[in-house]
PDB file of N, CA and C in Angstrom:
ATOM      1  N   MET A   1     -20.429   5.296  10.511  1.00 67.00           N
ATOM      2  CA  MET A   1     -19.913   6.382  10.208  1.00 67.00           C
ATOM      3  C   MET A   1     -20.383   6.898   8.616  1.00 67.00           C
ATOM      4  N   ASP A   2     -20.837   7.941   8.661  1.00 84.00           N
ATOM      5  CA  ASP A   2     -20.745   8.455   7.338  1.00 84.00           C
ATOM      6  C   ASP A   2     -19.708   8.915   6.416  1.00 84.00           C
ATOM      7  N   GLU A   3     -19.985   9.224   5.415  1.00 86.00           N
ATOM      8  CA  GLU A   3     -18.982   9.811   4.484  1.00 86.00           C
ATOM      9  C   GLU A   3     -18.312  11.232   5.035  1.00 86.00           C
ATOM     10  N   ARG A   4     -19.586  12.093   5.559  1.00 88.00           N
ATOM     11  CA  ARG A   4     -18.931  13.391   5.969  1.00 88.00           C
ATOM     12  C   ARG A   4     -18.164  13.339   7.272  1.00 88.00           C
ATOM     13  N   THR A   5     -18.685  12.344   7.897  1.00 86.00           N
ATOM     14  CA  THR A   5     -18.067  12.405   9.217  1.00 86.00           C
ATOM     15  C   THR A   5     -16.231  11.993   8.925  1.00 86.00           C
ATOM     16  N   LEU A   6     -16.457  10.712   8.392  1.00 79.00           N
ATOM     17  CA  LEU A   6     -15.069  10.395   7.820  1.00 79.00           C
ATOM     18  C   LEU A   6     -14.190  11.259   7.329  1.00 79.00           C
ATOM     19  N   ASN A   7     -14.731  11.834   6.571  1.00 82.00           N
ATOM     20  CA  ASN A   7     -13.668  13.060   5.843  1.00 82.00           C
ATOM     21  C   ASN A   7     -13.309  13.903   6.632  1.00 82.00           C
ATOM     22  N   SER A   8     -13.936  14.504   7.631  1.00 85.00           N
ATOM     23  CA  SER A   8     -13.580  15.395   8.524  1.00 85.00           C
ATOM     24  C   SER A   8     -13.021  14.833   9.525  1.00 85.00           C
ATOM     25  N   GLU A   9     -13.129  13.645  10.074  1.00 79.00           N
ATOM     26  CA  GLU A   9     -12.097  13.119  10.771  1.00 79.00           C
ATOM     27  C   GLU A   9     -10.455  13.025  10.137  1.00 79.00           C
ATOM     28  N   LEU A  10     -10.656  12.501   8.980  1.00 78.00           N
ATOM     29  CA  LEU A  10      -9.393  11.899   8.148  1.00 78.00           C
ATOM     30  C   LEU A  10      -8.626  13.744   8.051  1.00 78.00           C
ATOM     31  N   GLU A  11      -9.605  14.550   7.861  1.00 82.00           N
ATOM     32  CA  GLU A  11      -9.041  16.184   7.430  1.00 82.00           C
ATOM     33  C   GLU A  11      -8.313  16.409   8.730  1.00 82.00           C
ATOM     34  N   ALA A  12      -9.027  16.629   9.838  1.00 83.00           N
ATOM     35  CA  ALA A  12      -8.527  16.881  11.447  1.00 83.00           C
ATOM     36  C   ALA A  12      -7.432  15.659  11.591  1.00 83.00           C
ATOM     37  N   GLY A  13      -7.024  14.835  11.189  1.00 76.00           N
ATOM     38  CA  GLY A  13      -5.982  13.900  11.538  1.00 76.00           C
ATOM     39  C   GLY A  13      -6.240  13.219  12.766  1.00 76.00           C
ATOM     40  N   ASN A  14      -7.685  12.908  13.131  1.00 71.00           N
ATOM     41  CA  ASN A  14      -8.254  12.329  14.342  1.00 71.00           C
ATOM     42  C   ASN A  14      -8.503  11.036  14.079  1.00 71.00           C
ATOM     43  N   PHE A  15      -8.417  10.466  13.059  1.00 66.00           N
ATOM     44  CA  PHE A  15      -8.682   9.165  12.611  1.00 66.00           C
ATOM     45  C   PHE A  15      -7.392   8.187  12.718  1.00 66.00           C
ATOM     46  N   ASN A  16      -7.752   7.063  13.492  1.00 70.00           N
ATOM     47  CA  ASN A  16      -6.754   5.940  13.485  1.00 70.00           C
ATOM     48  C   ASN A  16      -7.027   4.787  12.984  1.00 70.00           C
ATOM     49  N   LEU A  17      -6.171   4.082  12.181  1.00 70.00           N
ATOM     50  CA  LEU A  17      -6.653   3.169  11.509  1.00 70.00           C
ATOM     51  C   LEU A  17      -6.727   1.859  12.366  1.00 70.00           C
ATOM     52  N   PRO A  18      -8.008   1.017  12.411  1.00 76.00           N
ATOM     53  CA  PRO A  18      -8.032  -0.140  13.260  1.00 76.00           C
ATOM     54  C   PRO A  18      -7.077  -1.208  12.939  1.00 76.00           C
ATOM     55  N   LEU A  19      -6.700  -0.943  12.012  1.00 77.00           N
ATOM     56  CA  LEU A  19      -5.901  -2.397  11.694  1.00 77.00           C
ATOM     57  C   LEU A  19      -4.288  -2.282  12.255  1.00 77.00           C
ATOM     58  N   LYS A  20      -4.078  -3.532  12.419  1.00 85.00           N
ATOM     59  CA  LYS A  20      -2.666  -3.585  13.202  1.00 85.00           C
ATOM     60  C   LYS A  20      -1.637  -3.692  12.295  1.00 85.00           C
ATOM     61  N   PRO A  21      -0.486  -3.498  12.243  1.00 85.00           N
ATOM     62  CA  PRO A  21       0.524  -3.809  11.256  1.00 85.00           C
ATOM     63  C   PRO A  21       0.533  -5.189  10.501  1.00 85.00           C
ATOM     64  N   LEU A  22       0.489  -6.102  11.124  1.00 90.00           N
ATOM     65  CA  LEU A  22       0.338  -7.908  11.044  1.00 90.00           C
ATOM     66  C   LEU A  22      -0.939  -7.636  10.093  1.00 90.00           C
ATOM     67  N   HIS A  23      -2.364  -7.158  10.377  1.00 90.00           N
ATOM     68  CA  HIS A  23      -3.285  -7.301   9.460  1.00 90.00           C
ATOM     69  C   HIS A  23      -3.368  -6.279   8.348  1.00 90.00           C
ATOM     70  N   ARG A  24      -2.433  -5.574   8.341  1.00 88.00           N
ATOM     71  CA  ARG A  24      -2.437  -4.730   7.093  1.00 88.00           C
ATOM     72  C   ARG A  24      -1.889  -5.330   5.945  1.00 88.00           C
ATOM     73  N   GLU A  25      -0.377  -6.167   6.725  1.00 92.00           N
ATOM     74  CA  GLU A  25       0.678  -6.665   5.740  1.00 92.00           C
ATOM     75  C   GLU A  25      -0.157  -7.795   5.100  1.00 92.00           C
ATOM     76  N   ALA A  26      -0.811  -8.602   5.773  1.00 94.00           N
ATOM     77  CA  ALA A  26      -1.789  -9.908   5.536  1.00 94.00           C
ATOM     78  C   ALA A  26      -2.601  -9.204   4.308  1.00 94.00           C
ATOM     79  N   MET A  27      -3.563  -8.276   4.571  1.00 93.00           N
ATOM     80  CA  MET A  27      -4.444  -7.827   3.137  1.00 93.00           C
ATOM     81  C   MET A  27      -3.762  -7.520   2.209  1.00 93.00           C
ATOM     82  N   LEU A  28      -2.510  -6.806   2.193  1.00 94.00           N
ATOM     83  CA  LEU A  28      -1.351  -6.246   1.409  1.00 94.00           C
ATOM     84  C   LEU A  28      -1.429  -7.366   0.342  1.00 94.00           C
ATOM     85  N   ASP A  29      -0.691  -8.651   1.099  1.00 95.00           N
ATOM     86  CA  ASP A  29      -0.488 -10.152   0.626  1.00 95.00           C
ATOM     87  C   ASP A  29      -1.633 -10.418  -0.198  1.00 95.00           C
ATOM     88  N   LEU A  30      -2.725 -10.719   0.149  1.00 96.00           N
ATOM     89  CA  LEU A  30      -3.959 -11.028  -0.253  1.00 96.00           C
ATOM     90  C   LEU A  30      -4.215 -10.256  -1.554  1.00 96.00           C
ATOM     91  N   VAL A  31      -4.184  -9.028  -1.528  1.00 95.00           N
ATOM     92  CA  VAL A  31      -4.671  -8.183  -2.834  1.00 95.00           C
ATOM     93  C   VAL A  31      -3.389  -8.385  -3.804  1.00 95.00           C
ATOM     94  N   LEU A  32      -2.251  -8.439  -3.488  1.00 95.00           N
ATOM     95  CA  LEU A  32      -1.434  -8.773  -4.631  1.00 95.00           C
ATOM     96  C   LEU A  32      -1.626 -10.408  -5.031  1.00 95.00           C
ATOM     97  N   ALA A  33      -1.632 -11.358  -4.024  1.00 96.00           N
ATOM     98  CA  ALA A  33      -2.349 -12.456  -4.697  1.00 96.00           C
ATOM     99  C   ALA A  33      -3.053 -12.560  -5.454  1.00 96.00           C
ATOM    100  N   TRP A  34      -4.258 -11.885  -5.265  1.00 95.00           N
ATOM    101  CA  TRP A  34      -5.451 -11.974  -6.105  1.00 95.00           C
ATOM    102  C   TRP A  34      -5.011 -11.153  -7.452  1.00 95.00           C
ATOM    103  N   GLY A  35      -4.312  -9.873  -7.339  1.00 93.00           N
ATOM    104  CA  GLY A  35      -3.831  -9.577  -8.539  1.00 93.00           C
ATOM    105  C   GLY A  35      -3.007 -10.129  -9.371  1.00 93.00           C
ATOM    106  N   THR A  36      -2.126 -10.717  -8.919  1.00 94.00           N
ATOM    107  CA  THR A  36      -1.235 -12.250  -9.864  1.00 94.00           C
ATOM    108  C   THR A  36      -2.516 -13.430 -10.153  1.00 94.00           C
ATOM    109  N   LEU A  37      -2.993 -13.793  -9.779  1.00 94.00           N
ATOM    110  CA  LEU A  37      -4.269 -14.569  -9.935  1.00 94.00           C
ATOM    111  C   LEU A  37      -5.164 -13.890 -11.171  1.00 94.00           C
ATOM    112  N   ASP A  38      -5.468 -12.804 -11.192  1.00 94.00           N
ATOM    113  CA  ASP A  38      -6.579 -12.035 -11.901  1.00 94.00           C
ATOM    114  C   ASP A  38      -5.481 -11.736 -13.492  1.00 94.00           C
ATOM    115  N   GLY A  39      -4.115 -11.420 -13.029  1.00 92.00           N
ATOM    116  CA  GLY A  39      -3.436 -11.375 -14.234  1.00 92.00           C
ATOM    117  C   GLY A  39      -3.175 -12.521 -15.196  1.00 92.00           C
ATOM    118  N   VAL A  40      -2.783 -13.901 -14.213  1.00 92.00           N
ATOM    119  CA  VAL A  40      -2.573 -15.115 -14.798  1.00 92.00           C
ATOM    120  C   VAL A  40      -4.150 -15.466 -15.328  1.00 92.00           C
ATOM    121  N   LEU A  41      -5.002 -15.231 -15.109  1.00 93.00           N
ATOM    122  CA  LEU A  41      -6.384 -15.382 -15.907  1.00 93.00           C
ATOM    123  C   LEU A  41      -6.540 -14.934 -16.699  1.00 93.00           C
ATOM    124  N   GLY A  42      -5.959 -13.850 -16.743  1.00 92.00           N
ATOM    125  CA  GLY A  42      -6.504 -12.788 -17.865  1.00 92.00           C
ATOM    126  C   GLY A  42      -5.548 -13.278 -19.334  1.00 92.00           C
ATOM    127  N   MET A  43      -4.140 -13.352 -18.942  1.00 92.00           N
ATOM    128  CA  MET A  43      -3.215 -14.023 -20.249  1.00 92.00           C
ATOM    129  C   MET A  43      -3.691 -15.809 -20.534  1.00 92.00           C
ATOM    130  N   LEU A  44      -4.191 -16.209 -19.607  1.00 92.00           N
ATOM    131  CA  LEU A  44      -4.724 -17.337 -20.249  1.00 92.00           C
ATOM    132  C   LEU A  44      -6.132 -17.658 -21.062  1.00 92.00           C
ATOM    133  N   LEU A  45      -6.908 -16.505 -20.607  1.00 93.00           N
ATOM    134  CA  LEU A  45      -8.056 -16.371 -21.235  1.00 93.00           C
ATOM    135  C   LEU A  45      -7.726 -15.520 -22.907  1.00 93.00           C
ATOM    136  N   GLN A  46      -6.890 -14.723 -23.084  1.00 92.00           N
ATOM    137  CA  GLN A  46      -6.362 -14.091 -24.004  1.00 92.00           C
ATOM    138  C   GLN A  46      -5.802 -15.242 -25.307  1.00 92.00           C
ATOM    139  N   SER A  47      -5.166 -15.887 -24.762  1.00 80.00           N
ATOM    140  CA  SER A  47      -4.310 -17.044 -25.241  1.00 80.00           C
ATOM    141  C   SER A  47      -5.363 -17.933 -26.014  1.00 80.00           C
ATOM    142  N   SER A  48      -6.721 -18.356 -25.343  1.00 66.00           N
ATOM    143  CA  SER A  48      -7.346 -19.027 -25.764  1.00 66.00           C
ATOM    144  C   SER A  48      -8.355 -18.647 -27.097  1.00 66.00           C
TER     145      SER A  48
END
């Protein structure tokens, strides 16, 4: 699906997310964990 088609589907409201709520929650947990690790690593490197 190209960008133009995706934008038109989103604007029309015809686009269904392929993710189930469980998958969405798992992805959010992964992103938050990655952000935490990134922040901790940044703090460690800053103090060195």
